[in-house]
């Protein structure tokens, strides 16, 4: 986001924390877990992504670029959560810190698993994990035409904060400054 970044006053939530199990809209059992040493599985998931599922140049297309990108998002200051169906990752969400003490969010769900509630559950669980780890503010950018994503973010509590660029900027507050309470798994 740009320098005039603002965040909602109200705290959103509560959100579930990982591990979080649920049955999606297609009756598949999904579990969202904190990412561990799961990069190889994610490389395979991202190689299977359709071009329509890529936004703002991510995830990268070729294997080497995917691996370099995952190196960055798996650095120790980033939070990662993965949605699993059986032994296969079907969604990945991350919080990457910025220079201003907030975190940027990115989320990806395989096309075969979209529109079944996985994105909502994955996003909420990542936010619960972020709150548990002491994160207060989260932001993202989304392409203006991506109405399903905008609706998802608003449903969870994100608000549009800047409409002056090609992409919409959205933000959410998941904790008050100094809030040391943990998110509960409802």
mmCIF file of N, CA and C in Angstrom, residues 71-149:
data_model
loop_
_atom_site.group_PDB
_atom_site.id
_atom_site.type_symbol
_atom_site.label_atom_id
_atom_site.label_comp_id
_atom_site.label_asym_id
_atom_site.label_seq_id
_atom_site.Cartn_x
_atom_site.Cartn_y
_atom_site.Cartn_z
ATOM 1 N N UNK A 71 11.039 -19.332 -1.563
ATOM 2 C CA UNK A 71 12.146 -19.021 -0.640
ATOM 3 C C UNK A 71 11.837 -17.743 0.126
ATOM 4 N N UNK A 72 11.360 -16.721 -0.570
ATOM 5 C CA UNK A 72 11.050 -15.448 0.083
ATOM 6 C C UNK A 72 9.861 -15.576 1.024
ATOM 7 N N UNK A 73 8.770 -16.205 0.571
ATOM 8 C CA UNK A 73 7.578 -16.244 1.419
ATOM 9 C C UNK A 73 7.705 -17.250 2.564
ATOM 10 N N UNK A 74 8.752 -18.054 2.557
ATOM 11 C CA UNK A 74 8.999 -18.968 3.668
ATOM 12 C C UNK A 74 10.113 -18.477 4.596
ATOM 13 N N UNK A 75 10.538 -17.212 4.445
ATOM 14 C CA UNK A 75 11.514 -16.669 5.380
ATOM 15 C C UNK A 75 10.884 -16.623 6.766
ATOM 16 N N UNK A 76 11.715 -16.580 7.789
ATOM 17 C CA UNK A 76 11.240 -16.716 9.169
ATOM 18 C C UNK A 76 10.281 -15.619 9.603
ATOM 19 N N UNK A 77 10.289 -14.459 8.946
ATOM 20 C CA UNK A 77 9.389 -13.381 9.350
ATOM 21 C C UNK A 77 8.019 -13.444 8.670
ATOM 22 N N UNK A 78 7.801 -14.453 7.836
ATOM 23 C CA UNK A 78 6.531 -14.619 7.131
ATOM 24 C C UNK A 78 5.702 -15.730 7.781
ATOM 25 N N UNK A 79 4.394 -15.625 7.675
ATOM 26 C CA UNK A 79 3.498 -16.677 8.156
ATOM 27 C C UNK A 79 2.835 -17.325 6.953
ATOM 28 N N UNK A 80 2.771 -18.648 6.947
ATOM 29 C CA UNK A 80 2.184 -19.403 5.844
ATOM 30 C C UNK A 80 1.222 -20.444 6.396
ATOM 31 N N UNK A 81 0.081 -20.572 5.735
ATOM 32 C CA UNK A 81 -0.892 -21.614 6.070
ATOM 33 C C UNK A 81 -1.282 -22.306 4.771
ATOM 34 N N UNK A 82 -1.498 -23.610 4.864
ATOM 35 C CA UNK A 82 -1.844 -24.407 3.692
ATOM 36 C C UNK A 82 -3.134 -25.160 3.964
ATOM 37 N N UNK A 83 -4.033 -25.158 2.977
ATOM 38 C CA UNK A 83 -5.251 -25.968 3.026
ATOM 39 C C UNK A 83 -4.944 -27.284 2.324
ATOM 40 N N UNK A 84 -5.211 -28.386 3.018
ATOM 41 C CA UNK A 84 -4.913 -29.725 2.502
ATOM 42 C C UNK A 84 -6.203 -30.503 2.293
ATOM 43 N N UNK A 85 -6.273 -31.206 1.183
ATOM 44 C CA UNK A 85 -7.318 -32.197 0.943
ATOM 45 C C UNK A 85 -6.578 -33.515 0.809
ATOM 46 N N UNK A 86 -6.795 -34.403 1.758
ATOM 47 C CA UNK A 86 -6.007 -35.631 1.857
ATOM 48 C C UNK A 86 -4.534 -35.225 1.968
ATOM 49 N N UNK A 87 -3.682 -35.703 1.076
ATOM 50 C CA UNK A 87 -2.255 -35.374 1.152
ATOM 51 C C UNK A 87 -1.841 -34.304 0.152
ATOM 52 N N UNK A 88 -2.812 -33.613 -0.422
ATOM 53 C CA UNK A 88 -2.516 -32.632 -1.453
ATOM 54 C C UNK A 88 -2.847 -31.216 -0.993
ATOM 55 N N UNK A 89 -1.912 -30.280 -1.196
ATOM 56 C CA UNK A 89 -2.256 -28.888 -0.899
ATOM 57 C C UNK A 89 -3.199 -28.368 -1.979
ATOM 58 N N UNK A 90 -4.254 -27.682 -1.552
ATOM 59 C CA UNK A 90 -5.220 -27.125 -2.500
ATOM 60 C C UNK A 90 -5.337 -25.611 -2.348
ATOM 61 N N UNK A 91 -4.671 -25.060 -1.332
ATOM 62 C CA UNK A 91 -4.671 -23.624 -1.117
ATOM 63 C C UNK A 91 -3.491 -23.223 -0.258
ATOM 64 N N UNK A 92 -3.022 -22.007 -0.446
ATOM 65 C CA UNK A 92 -1.874 -21.484 0.297
ATOM 66 C C UNK A 92 -2.122 -20.003 0.534
ATOM 67 N N UNK A 93 -1.926 -19.565 1.762
ATOM 68 C CA UNK A 93 -2.067 -18.148 2.097
ATOM 69 C C UNK A 93 -0.880 -17.722 2.933
ATOM 70 N N UNK A 94 -0.480 -16.466 2.775
ATOM 71 C CA UNK A 94 0.713 -15.993 3.465
ATOM 72 C C UNK A 94 0.542 -14.562 3.935
ATOM 73 N N UNK A 95 1.274 -14.233 4.997
ATOM 74 C CA UNK A 95 1.393 -12.868 5.492
ATOM 75 C C UNK A 95 2.873 -12.519 5.448
ATOM 76 N N UNK A 96 3.203 -11.479 4.696
ATOM 77 C CA UNK A 96 4.589 -11.052 4.509
ATOM 78 C C UNK A 96 4.729 -9.653 5.103
ATOM 79 N N UNK A 97 5.681 -9.455 6.031
ATOM 80 C CA UNK A 97 5.812 -8.142 6.673
ATOM 81 C C UNK A 97 6.275 -7.063 5.699
ATOM 82 N N UNK A 98 5.813 -5.835 5.962
ATOM 83 C CA UNK A 98 6.285 -4.685 5.193
ATOM 84 C C UNK A 98 7.182 -3.827 6.083
ATOM 85 N N UNK A 99 7.617 -2.704 5.563
ATOM 86 C CA UNK A 99 8.537 -1.830 6.310
ATOM 87 C C UNK A 99 7.829 -1.009 7.378
ATOM 88 N N UNK A 100 6.518 -1.048 7.420
ATOM 89 C CA UNK A 100 5.771 -0.198 8.337
ATOM 90 C C UNK A 100 5.117 -0.964 9.483
ATOM 91 N N UNK A 101 5.512 -2.207 9.702
ATOM 92 C CA UNK A 101 4.982 -2.983 10.817
ATOM 93 C C UNK A 101 3.666 -3.678 10.535
ATOM 94 N N UNK A 102 3.198 -3.640 9.323
ATOM 95 C CA UNK A 102 1.979 -4.359 8.941
ATOM 96 C C UNK A 102 2.395 -5.554 8.090
ATOM 97 N N UNK A 103 1.414 -6.321 7.625
ATOM 98 C CA UNK A 103 1.699 -7.505 6.801
ATOM 99 C C UNK A 103 0.824 -7.501 5.559
ATOM 100 N N UNK A 104 1.429 -7.862 4.437
ATOM 101 C CA UNK A 104 0.695 -7.995 3.183
ATOM 102 C C UNK A 104 0.202 -9.434 3.059
ATOM 103 N N UNK A 105 -1.028 -9.585 2.606
ATOM 104 C CA UNK A 105 -1.640 -10.894 2.456
ATOM 105 C C UNK A 105 -1.694 -11.295 0.992
ATOM 106 N N UNK A 106 -1.442 -12.576 0.752
ATOM 107 C CA UNK A 106 -1.693 -13.172 -0.563
ATOM 108 C C UNK A 106 -2.310 -14.545 -0.313
ATOM 109 N N UNK A 107 -3.252 -14.921 -1.168
ATOM 110 C CA UNK A 107 -3.932 -16.211 -1.017
ATOM 111 C C UNK A 107 -4.187 -16.798 -2.395
ATOM 112 N N UNK A 108 -4.026 -18.123 -2.497
ATOM 113 C CA UNK A 108 -4.233 -18.836 -3.756
ATOM 114 C C UNK A 108 -4.942 -20.153 -3.466
ATOM 115 N N UNK A 109 -5.960 -20.457 -4.263
ATOM 116 C CA UNK A 109 -6.677 -21.726 -4.167
ATOM 117 C C UNK A 109 -6.731 -22.315 -5.573
ATOM 118 N N UNK A 110 -6.420 -23.598 -5.677
ATOM 119 C CA UNK A 110 -6.485 -24.268 -6.975
ATOM 120 C C UNK A 110 -7.871 -24.091 -7.588
ATOM 121 N N UNK A 111 -7.913 -23.916 -8.899
ATOM 122 C CA UNK A 111 -9.185 -23.725 -9.588
ATOM 123 C C UNK A 111 -10.168 -24.851 -9.347
ATOM 124 N N UNK A 112 -9.665 -26.076 -9.221
ATOM 125 C CA UNK A 112 -10.532 -27.234 -8.984
ATOM 126 C C UNK A 112 -11.192 -27.201 -7.611
ATOM 127 N N UNK A 113 -10.706 -26.331 -6.728
ATOM 128 C CA UNK A 113 -11.226 -26.275 -5.371
ATOM 129 C C UNK A 113 -11.825 -24.906 -5.025
ATOM 130 N N UNK A 114 -11.973 -24.043 -6.028
ATOM 131 C CA UNK A 114 -12.559 -22.734 -5.783
ATOM 132 C C UNK A 114 -14.077 -22.835 -5.691
ATOM 133 N N UNK A 115 -14.672 -21.815 -5.102
ATOM 134 C CA UNK A 115 -16.135 -21.699 -4.941
ATOM 135 C C UNK A 115 -16.712 -22.799 -4.059
ATOM 136 N N UNK A 116 -15.905 -23.311 -3.131
ATOM 137 C CA UNK A 116 -16.376 -24.340 -2.205
ATOM 138 C C UNK A 116 -16.162 -23.926 -0.748
ATOM 139 N N UNK A 117 -15.771 -22.665 -0.518
ATOM 140 C CA UNK A 117 -15.572 -22.173 0.842
ATOM 141 C C UNK A 117 -14.157 -22.325 1.367
ATOM 142 N N UNK A 118 -13.272 -22.909 0.585
ATOM 143 C CA UNK A 118 -11.895 -23.125 1.056
ATOM 144 C C UNK A 118 -11.174 -21.796 1.226
ATOM 145 N N UNK A 119 -11.344 -20.878 0.287
ATOM 146 C CA UNK A 119 -10.676 -19.577 0.392
ATOM 147 C C UNK A 119 -11.076 -18.839 1.656
ATOM 148 N N UNK A 120 -12.363 -18.846 1.970
ATOM 149 C CA UNK A 120 -12.839 -18.174 3.179
ATOM 150 C C UNK A 120 -12.218 -18.786 4.429
ATOM 151 N N UNK A 121 -12.280 -20.105 4.536
ATOM 152 C CA UNK A 121 -11.745 -20.780 5.723
ATOM 153 C C UNK A 121 -10.224 -20.607 5.831
ATOM 154 N N UNK A 122 -9.524 -20.702 4.697
ATOM 155 C CA UNK A 122 -8.074 -20.527 4.691
ATOM 156 C C UNK A 122 -7.702 -19.114 5.111
ATOM 157 N N UNK A 123 -8.390 -18.129 4.554
ATOM 158 C CA UNK A 123 -8.124 -16.737 4.888
ATOM 159 C C UNK A 123 -8.391 -16.456 6.362
ATOM 160 N N UNK A 124 -9.531 -16.898 6.854
ATOM 161 C CA UNK A 124 -9.859 -16.664 8.264
ATOM 162 C C UNK A 124 -8.853 -17.353 9.187
ATOM 163 N N UNK A 125 -8.443 -18.553 8.834
ATOM 164 C CA UNK A 125 -7.490 -19.287 9.671
ATOM 165 C C UNK A 125 -6.130 -18.610 9.657
ATOM 166 N N UNK A 126 -5.694 -18.108 8.510
ATOM 167 C CA UNK A 126 -4.430 -17.377 8.452
ATOM 168 C C UNK A 126 -4.502 -16.119 9.323
ATOM 169 N N UNK A 127 -5.631 -15.410 9.283
ATOM 170 C CA UNK A 127 -5.774 -14.212 10.115
ATOM 171 C C UNK A 127 -5.770 -14.567 11.598
ATOM 172 N N UNK A 128 -6.394 -15.687 11.973
ATOM 173 C CA UNK A 128 -6.339 -16.137 13.365
ATOM 174 C C UNK A 128 -4.924 -16.478 13.788
ATOM 175 N N UNK A 129 -4.192 -17.124 12.905
ATOM 176 C CA UNK A 129 -2.775 -17.440 13.139
ATOM 177 C C UNK A 129 -1.973 -16.146 13.280
ATOM 178 N N UNK A 130 -2.236 -15.184 12.394
ATOM 179 C CA UNK A 130 -1.537 -13.906 12.473
ATOM 180 C C UNK A 130 -1.794 -13.199 13.791
ATOM 181 N N UNK A 131 -3.040 -13.170 14.224
ATOM 182 C CA UNK A 131 -3.360 -12.531 15.507
ATOM 183 C C UNK A 131 -2.632 -13.245 16.637
ATOM 184 N N UNK A 132 -2.655 -14.579 16.620
ATOM 185 C CA UNK A 132 -1.976 -15.361 17.655
ATOM 186 C C UNK A 132 -0.478 -15.028 17.703
ATOM 187 N N UNK A 133 0.092 -14.710 16.550
ATOM 188 C CA UNK A 133 1.520 -14.397 16.463
ATOM 189 C C UNK A 133 1.816 -12.911 16.667
ATOM 190 N N UNK A 134 0.803 -12.117 17.022
ATOM 191 C CA UNK A 134 1.026 -10.717 17.372
ATOM 192 C C UNK A 134 0.847 -9.707 16.249
ATOM 193 N N UNK A 135 0.297 -10.122 15.131
ATOM 194 C CA UNK A 135 0.058 -9.197 14.021
ATOM 195 C C UNK A 135 -1.221 -8.407 14.292
ATOM 196 N N UNK A 136 -1.167 -7.096 14.021
ATOM 197 C CA UNK A 136 -2.324 -6.229 14.240
ATOM 198 C C UNK A 136 -3.009 -5.809 12.951
ATOM 199 N N UNK A 137 -2.203 -5.510 11.910
ATOM 200 C CA UNK A 137 -2.754 -4.912 10.695
ATOM 201 C C UNK A 137 -2.309 -5.709 9.468
ATOM 202 N N UNK A 138 -3.261 -5.906 8.543
ATOM 203 C CA UNK A 138 -3.001 -6.659 7.317
ATOM 204 C C UNK A 138 -3.588 -5.877 6.154
ATOM 205 N N UNK A 139 -2.902 -5.902 5.038
ATOM 206 C CA UNK A 139 -3.380 -5.226 3.829
ATOM 207 C C UNK A 139 -3.143 -6.110 2.625
ATOM 208 N N UNK A 140 -3.791 -5.750 1.533
ATOM 209 C CA UNK A 140 -3.630 -6.487 0.282
ATOM 210 C C UNK A 140 -3.992 -5.583 -0.867
ATOM 211 N N UNK A 141 -3.607 -6.002 -2.055
ATOM 212 C CA UNK A 141 -4.084 -5.359 -3.274
ATOM 213 C C UNK A 141 -4.805 -6.422 -4.087
ATOM 214 N N UNK A 142 -5.809 -5.999 -4.809
ATOM 215 C CA UNK A 142 -6.604 -6.916 -5.618
ATOM 216 C C UNK A 142 -7.001 -6.188 -6.900
ATOM 217 N N UNK A 143 -7.018 -6.917 -7.989
ATOM 218 C CA UNK A 143 -7.417 -6.330 -9.260
ATOM 219 C C UNK A 143 -8.886 -5.920 -9.181
ATOM 220 N N UNK A 144 -9.188 -4.739 -9.681
ATOM 221 C CA UNK A 144 -10.542 -4.172 -9.592
ATOM 222 C C UNK A 144 -11.624 -5.079 -10.167
ATOM 223 N N UNK A 145 -11.300 -5.838 -11.192
ATOM 224 C CA UNK A 145 -12.292 -6.682 -11.854
ATOM 225 C C UNK A 145 -12.535 -7.994 -11.123
ATOM 226 N N UNK A 146 -11.730 -8.296 -10.120
ATOM 227 C CA UNK A 146 -11.827 -9.585 -9.422
ATOM 228 C C UNK A 146 -12.900 -9.524 -8.332
ATOM 229 N N UNK A 147 -14.149 -9.455 -8.762
ATOM 230 C CA UNK A 147 -15.260 -9.309 -7.826
ATOM 231 C C UNK A 147 -15.385 -10.468 -6.836
ATOM 232 N N UNK A 148 -15.140 -11.734 -7.239
ATOM 233 C CA UNK A 148 -15.210 -12.810 -6.238
ATOM 234 C C UNK A 148 -14.202 -12.617 -5.099
ATOM 235 N N UNK A 149 -12.980 -12.206 -5.432
ATOM 236 C CA UNK A 149 -11.973 -11.996 -4.387
ATOM 237 C C UNK A 149 -12.342 -10.806 -3.507
#
